[in-house]
Amino acid sequence: MLADDDLLDALLYGDAELSEETESVSALWNVENRLLLGGGYKKNALFSAFSQEDSAFTLTEWETTVFRLGQPTDWKFLGYVLVENRHYADVDGLDNEWLGIALAQVDKLLGHGWQVGVAGQYMYLEQAFSLEFEELDLGQTNITLHQFAVTPRAEVKLTDRTTWGFRLPVTFNRFQDSDQNYDEVGIVSDLRMFLTDKLKLRLSYGYEWRDYADRLERARVGASIPGKELSWGEHQIALGVEANLDEAKRWRSKTGLRFRFVEDSGSGYNDFAMTSVIQSLTYQRDRWSIALNGSYTHYDYPVQTKEVGDTNHRYRARLGLGLDAKRKFGEAWEGLARYGFESYLSNVPDDQYDVHVFTLGLHHTF
């Protein structure tokens, strides 16, 4: 699971929110472009516990969204492209961070409340290594990833307020360090309920099987086992609750709870249990939007220990806090001010560090 999973989930499976924005659009094909220009300052850009490097950066981001609505029985299309660059002025070994996403999804409404579709996605990632990539086993501070995915899906409307669906993601991950390459296949089941006009709930369960091409299994003490490639199975349970807190829908709350349980095919050295809690509170009025976000993610490793010969099991955690303020200027311009804080906690000294990011930017939509 990668850092951008929530973004991709929102684009591919956030049907309710997308429809609210596009139902009033009359054109068959619609295109929207967004350009963000900005910059900021990042403390500890390399996510290091021992050698902190701080730097100013410039931020450039381009988004294009294409969608086709048509009649209810027509095929519907959603296309999305994102290219983001952060250029650092003074970080040894890290001049640029890149994120690129291209995805396309088609859907068709069938009879008896059924809808089927398929999505294809490509993601390119080049950035500093952080705890968000807890599945990797790297010594360097930077990673480069090419990710390809195909996801067939289907859903059925059980009642006017309840929808159940499933998807079958197949993912191929190719890293600069080929020892980390892996393929995944899985199944995810989603249940969505509009409990009231103000309260929406999403419950999902998924299972994925991961197969590494060259990464080796490890014995319980951590030594690699020659000739035995690593694979693992993962169970994931997620609960999301979205609520409008007032009649005017100025206050909105989003709460997320996610559990992951990973078991490898060997000694259990790579096993871990992850618990994640996410909370956001957004206030929107006239041209202003202010959001406060918080998250806490905890990893328990039942086999790995703090160090060789130590009986204390390893743990890692991430605390995240963020504040976003946006103001619109006319129909096409929007100013952005953002602060993000991440604190990485662990009983292993290499995994203890803090990161601060300050960002200012200006969006233009056309």
Coordinates of C-alpha atoms in Angstrom, one line a residue:
M1 CA 0.0 0.0 0.0
L2 CA 1.4 3.3 -1.0
A3 CA 1.0 6.9 0.2
D4 CA -1.4 7.8 -2.7
D5 CA -3.9 5.1 -2.1
D6 CA -6.5 7.5 -0.6
L7 CA -6.1 9.9 -3.6
L8 CA -6.6 7.1 -6.1
D9 CA -9.6 5.7 -4.1
A10 CA -11.2 9.1 -4.1
L11 CA -10.8 9.4 -7.9
L12 CA -11.8 5.9 -8.8
Y13 CA -14.4 5.1 -6.3
G14 CA -15.7 8.4 -5.0
D15 CA -18.8 8.2 -7.2
A16 CA -21.2 10.0 -4.9
E17 CA -19.1 13.1 -4.6
L18 CA -18.3 13.1 -8.3
S19 CA -21.9 12.9 -9.3
E20 CA -22.9 15.8 -7.1
E21 CA -20.4 18.0 -8.9
T22 CA -21.2 16.8 -12.4
E23 CA -24.9 16.2 -12.5
S24 CA -25.6 19.8 -13.5
V25 CA -23.1 19.7 -16.4
S26 CA -25.0 19.4 -19.7
A27 CA -22.1 18.9 -22.2
L28 CA -21.4 15.3 -23.3
W29 CA -17.6 15.7 -22.8
N30 CA -16.1 18.0 -20.2
V31 CA -12.5 18.9 -19.5
E32 CA -11.1 20.8 -16.6
N33 CA -7.4 21.9 -16.1
R34 CA -5.8 23.1 -12.9
L35 CA -2.3 24.6 -12.6
L36 CA -0.7 25.2 -9.2
L37 CA 2.4 27.3 -8.8
G38 CA 3.9 27.8 -5.4
G39 CA 6.7 27.0 -3.0
G40 CA 7.6 26.5 0.6
Y41 CA 10.1 25.2 3.1
K42 CA 10.7 21.6 4.3
K43 CA 12.5 20.7 7.5
N44 CA 14.2 17.3 7.3
A45 CA 13.5 16.7 3.6
L46 CA 15.3 13.3 3.6
F47 CA 13.3 11.9 6.6
S48 CA 16.5 11.3 8.5
A49 CA 16.9 10.5 12.2
F50 CA 20.5 11.6 12.3
S51 CA 21.3 14.1 9.5
Q52 CA 18.6 16.6 9.0
E53 CA 18.6 18.7 5.8
D54 CA 16.3 21.7 5.5
S55 CA 15.5 23.4 2.2
A56 CA 13.2 25.9 0.4
F57 CA 11.4 24.3 -2.6
T58 CA 9.3 25.3 -5.5
L59 CA 6.1 23.5 -6.3
T60 CA 4.5 23.0 -9.7
E61 CA 1.4 20.9 -10.2
W62 CA -0.8 20.2 -13.3
E63 CA -4.1 18.4 -13.2
T64 CA -6.4 17.5 -16.0
T65 CA -9.8 15.9 -15.5
V66 CA -11.9 14.6 -18.5
F67 CA -15.3 13.0 -18.0
R68 CA -18.2 11.9 -20.2
L69 CA -21.7 11.7 -18.8
G70 CA -24.2 11.0 -21.6
Q71 CA -27.5 9.3 -20.9
P72 CA -28.0 6.9 -17.9
T73 CA -27.5 3.8 -20.1
D74 CA -24.4 5.2 -21.9
W75 CA -20.9 4.3 -21.1
K76 CA -19.4 6.9 -18.8
F77 CA -15.7 7.9 -18.8
L78 CA -13.4 9.5 -16.3
G79 CA -9.8 10.4 -17.1
Y80 CA -7.3 12.1 -14.8
V81 CA -3.7 13.2 -15.2
L82 CA -1.6 14.7 -12.4
V83 CA 2.0 15.8 -12.7
E84 CA 3.7 17.3 -9.6
N85 CA 7.3 18.5 -9.1
R86 CA 9.0 19.8 -6.0
H87 CA 12.4 21.3 -6.7
Y88 CA 14.7 21.6 -3.6
A89 CA 17.3 24.4 -3.4
D90 CA 19.6 22.8 -0.9
V91 CA 19.3 19.1 -0.3
D92 CA 22.3 16.9 -0.9
G93 CA 21.3 14.0 -3.1
L94 CA 17.7 15.2 -3.7
D95 CA 17.1 17.9 -6.3
N96 CA 13.6 17.0 -7.4
E97 CA 10.6 14.9 -6.2
W98 CA 8.2 13.8 -8.8
L99 CA 4.7 12.4 -8.8
G100 CA 2.8 11.4 -11.9
I101 CA -0.6 9.8 -12.1
A102 CA -2.6 8.8 -15.2
L103 CA -5.8 6.9 -14.9
A104 CA -8.9 6.1 -17.0
Q105 CA -12.2 4.5 -15.9
V106 CA -15.2 3.5 -17.9
D107 CA -18.6 2.5 -16.3
K108 CA -21.9 1.3 -17.7
L109 CA -25.2 1.1 -15.9
L110 CA -27.0 -2.3 -16.4
G111 CA -30.4 -3.4 -15.4
H112 CA -31.7 -4.2 -11.9
G113 CA -29.4 -1.6 -10.3
W114 CA -26.1 -3.1 -11.5
Q115 CA -23.2 -1.0 -12.7
V116 CA -19.9 -2.5 -14.1
G117 CA -16.6 -0.9 -15.1
V118 CA -12.9 -1.1 -15.4
A119 CA -10.1 1.2 -14.4
G120 CA -6.5 1.4 -15.6
Q121 CA -3.8 3.4 -13.7
Y122 CA -0.2 4.3 -14.1
M123 CA 1.8 6.1 -11.3
Y124 CA 5.4 7.3 -11.3
L125 CA 6.9 8.2 -8.0
E126 CA 10.4 9.6 -7.3
Q127 CA 10.8 10.9 -3.7
A128 CA 12.6 10.6 -0.4
F129 CA 12.0 7.4 1.5
S130 CA 9.7 7.6 4.6
L131 CA 7.8 5.4 6.9
E132 CA 4.9 5.5 4.5
F133 CA 6.8 2.9 2.5
E134 CA 7.0 0.4 5.4
E135 CA 6.9 -2.6 3.1
L136 CA 10.3 -1.8 1.5
D137 CA 13.7 -3.0 2.7
L138 CA 16.1 -0.3 1.4
G139 CA 19.3 1.3 2.5
Q140 CA 19.1 4.4 0.3
T141 CA 17.2 7.6 1.1
N142 CA 15.4 7.9 -2.3
I143 CA 13.0 5.6 -4.2
T144 CA 11.8 5.5 -7.8
L145 CA 8.7 3.6 -8.6
H146 CA 6.6 2.7 -11.7
Q147 CA 3.2 1.3 -10.8
F148 CA 0.7 -0.2 -13.3
A149 CA -2.8 -1.4 -12.2
V150 CA -5.9 -2.7 -13.8
T151 CA -9.1 -2.9 -11.7
P152 CA -12.4 -4.4 -12.9
R153 CA -15.3 -3.6 -10.7
A154 CA -19.0 -4.0 -10.3
E155 CA -21.6 -2.6 -7.9
V156 CA -25.3 -3.0 -7.2
K157 CA -27.8 -0.7 -5.6
L158 CA -29.5 -2.6 -2.8
T159 CA -31.8 0.2 -1.7
D160 CA -32.1 3.9 -2.4
R161 CA -29.5 4.5 0.3
T162 CA -27.3 1.4 0.1
T163 CA -24.8 0.2 -2.5
W164 CA -22.6 -2.9 -2.4
G165 CA -19.7 -3.5 -4.8
F166 CA -16.5 -5.3 -5.3
R167 CA -13.3 -4.8 -7.3
L168 CA -10.4 -7.0 -8.4
P169 CA -7.2 -5.0 -8.5
V170 CA -4.1 -6.4 -10.3
T171 CA -1.0 -4.3 -9.6
F172 CA 2.6 -4.4 -10.9
N173 CA 5.2 -2.4 -9.0
R174 CA 8.7 -1.8 -10.5
F175 CA 11.3 0.0 -8.4
Q176 CA 14.8 1.3 -9.3
D177 CA 16.0 -1.3 -6.9
S178 CA 14.7 -4.4 -8.7
D179 CA 15.0 -6.5 -5.5
Q180 CA 11.8 -4.7 -4.3
N181 CA 9.7 -5.4 -7.4
Y182 CA 6.4 -7.2 -6.7
D183 CA 3.0 -8.0 -8.2
E184 CA -0.3 -8.0 -6.4
V185 CA -3.7 -9.5 -7.0
G186 CA -6.7 -9.0 -4.7
I187 CA -10.4 -8.6 -4.1
V188 CA -12.1 -5.7 -2.2
S189 CA -15.7 -5.6 -1.1
D190 CA -17.3 -2.2 -0.4
L191 CA -20.6 -1.4 1.4
R192 CA -21.8 2.2 1.2
M193 CA -24.8 3.5 3.2
F194 CA -26.4 7.0 3.3
L195 CA -27.7 6.6 6.9
T196 CA -29.3 10.1 6.8
D197 CA -29.1 13.1 4.5
K198 CA -26.1 14.3 6.5
L199 CA -24.3 11.0 7.3
K200 CA -22.6 8.6 4.9
L201 CA -20.8 5.4 5.9
R202 CA -18.4 3.1 4.0
L203 CA -17.2 -0.3 5.1
S204 CA -14.8 -2.4 3.2
Y205 CA -12.8 -5.6 3.4
G206 CA -10.0 -6.6 1.1
Y207 CA -7.5 -9.4 0.7
E208 CA -4.3 -9.1 -1.4
W209 CA -1.6 -11.6 -2.3
R210 CA 1.8 -10.2 -3.0
D211 CA 4.6 -11.9 -4.8
Y212 CA 8.2 -10.5 -4.9
A213 CA 10.4 -11.2 -7.9
D214 CA 13.8 -11.2 -6.2
R215 CA 13.4 -10.1 -2.5
L216 CA 14.3 -13.0 -0.3
E217 CA 12.6 -14.4 2.8
R218 CA 14.3 -13.8 6.1
A219 CA 14.8 -16.1 9.1
R220 CA 13.3 -15.0 12.4
V221 CA 16.6 -13.5 13.4
G222 CA 16.7 -11.4 10.1
A223 CA 19.2 -13.2 8.0
S224 CA 18.2 -13.7 4.3
I225 CA 17.4 -17.2 3.1
P226 CA 19.1 -17.9 -0.3
G227 CA 16.8 -19.3 -3.0
K228 CA 13.5 -18.4 -1.2
E229 CA 11.6 -15.5 -2.7
L230 CA 9.3 -13.6 -0.4
S231 CA 5.5 -13.5 -0.8
W232 CA 2.7 -12.5 1.6
G233 CA -1.0 -12.3 2.2
E234 CA -2.7 -9.2 3.5
H235 CA -6.2 -8.7 5.1
Q236 CA -7.5 -5.1 5.3
I237 CA -10.6 -3.7 7.0
A238 CA -11.6 -0.1 6.6
L239 CA -14.4 2.1 7.9
G240 CA -15.2 5.6 6.8
V241 CA -17.8 8.0 8.1
E242 CA -18.6 11.4 6.5
A243 CA -21.0 13.8 8.1
N244 CA -22.3 17.3 7.5
L245 CA -22.4 18.9 11.0
D246 CA -24.9 21.8 10.4
E247 CA -27.9 22.5 8.2
A248 CA -25.9 24.9 6.0
K249 CA -23.3 22.2 5.3
R250 CA -20.5 24.6 6.3
W251 CA -18.9 22.1 8.7
R252 CA -18.0 18.7 7.4
S253 CA -16.3 15.8 9.2
K254 CA -14.5 12.8 7.8
T255 CA -13.4 9.9 10.0
G256 CA -11.4 6.9 8.8
L257 CA -10.3 3.7 10.6
R258 CA -8.1 1.1 8.8
F259 CA -6.6 -2.2 9.9
R260 CA -4.0 -4.2 8.0
F261 CA -2.7 -7.7 8.9
V262 CA 0.2 -9.0 6.9
E263 CA 1.5 -12.6 7.1
D264 CA 4.5 -13.7 5.0
S265 CA 5.1 -17.1 3.5
G266 CA 8.1 -17.9 5.6
S267 CA 9.2 -17.4 9.2
G268 CA 6.9 -14.4 9.8
Y269 CA 9.8 -11.9 10.0
N270 CA 7.9 -9.5 7.7
D271 CA 4.6 -9.9 9.5
F272 CA 3.0 -6.8 10.9
A273 CA -0.3 -5.4 12.1
M274 CA -1.2 -1.8 11.3
T275 CA -3.9 0.4 12.8
S276 CA -4.6 3.8 11.3
V277 CA -7.0 6.5 12.5
I278 CA -7.7 9.6 10.3
Q279 CA -9.8 12.6 11.2
S280 CA -10.5 15.8 9.2
L281 CA -12.7 18.8 10.0
T282 CA -13.5 21.3 7.2
Y283 CA -15.2 24.7 7.4
Q284 CA -16.4 26.2 4.1
R285 CA -18.2 29.5 3.7
D286 CA -18.4 31.9 0.8
R287 CA -14.9 31.9 -0.7
W288 CA -13.1 30.4 2.2
S289 CA -12.3 26.8 3.1
I290 CA -10.3 25.8 6.1
A291 CA -9.4 22.2 7.0
L292 CA -7.8 20.6 10.0
N293 CA -6.4 17.1 9.6
G294 CA -5.0 14.6 12.0
S295 CA -3.8 11.0 11.7
Y296 CA -2.1 8.3 13.7
T297 CA -0.7 5.1 12.3
H298 CA 0.8 2.3 14.4
Y299 CA 2.8 -0.8 13.2
D300 CA 3.4 -3.8 15.4
Y301 CA 5.9 -6.5 14.4
P302 CA 5.3 -9.8 16.2
V303 CA 8.6 -11.4 15.1
Q304 CA 11.1 -8.5 14.5
T305 CA 12.8 -7.3 17.6
K306 CA 14.3 -3.9 18.5
E307 CA 17.8 -5.3 17.8
V308 CA 19.6 -8.6 17.5
G309 CA 19.5 -10.4 20.8
D310 CA 16.8 -8.1 22.2
T311 CA 13.5 -9.6 23.3
N312 CA 11.5 -6.4 22.8
H313 CA 9.5 -6.5 19.7
R314 CA 9.8 -3.6 17.2
Y315 CA 7.1 -1.0 16.7
R316 CA 6.8 2.1 14.6
A317 CA 4.2 4.8 14.4
R318 CA 3.5 8.0 12.5
L319 CA 1.6 11.0 13.9
G320 CA 0.4 13.5 11.2
L321 CA -1.2 17.0 11.6
G322 CA -2.1 19.4 8.9
L323 CA -3.8 22.7 8.4
D324 CA -5.1 23.9 5.0
A325 CA -6.5 27.3 4.2
K326 CA -7.9 28.2 0.7
R327 CA -9.5 31.3 -0.6
K328 CA -11.1 31.8 -4.1
F329 CA -10.5 34.9 -6.1
G330 CA -13.2 35.0 -8.8
E331 CA -14.2 31.8 -10.6
A332 CA -10.8 30.7 -11.7
W333 CA -8.2 31.5 -9.0
E334 CA -7.6 30.1 -5.6
G335 CA -4.9 30.8 -3.0
L336 CA -3.5 28.1 -0.8
A337 CA -1.6 28.1 2.5
R338 CA -0.7 24.7 4.1
Y339 CA 1.3 23.4 7.0
G340 CA 2.0 19.8 7.6
F341 CA 3.8 18.0 10.5
E342 CA 4.8 14.4 10.7
S343 CA 6.4 12.7 13.7
Y344 CA 7.8 9.2 13.3
L345 CA 8.0 7.3 16.6
S346 CA 9.6 3.9 17.3
N347 CA 11.7 2.0 19.8
V348 CA 14.4 1.8 17.0
P349 CA 16.5 5.0 16.9
D350 CA 16.8 4.9 13.1
D351 CA 13.0 5.3 12.9
Q352 CA 12.6 8.4 15.1
Y353 CA 12.4 11.8 13.3
D354 CA 10.1 14.8 12.6
V355 CA 9.2 16.6 9.4
H356 CA 7.7 20.0 8.9
V357 CA 6.4 21.4 5.6
F358 CA 5.2 24.9 4.9
T359 CA 3.6 25.6 1.5
L360 CA 2.0 28.6 -0.3
G361 CA 0.5 28.4 -3.7
L362 CA -1.9 29.7 -6.3
H363 CA -4.4 27.5 -8.3
H364 CA -5.7 28.5 -11.7
T365 CA -8.6 26.5 -13.2
F366 CA -9.5 26.7 -16.9

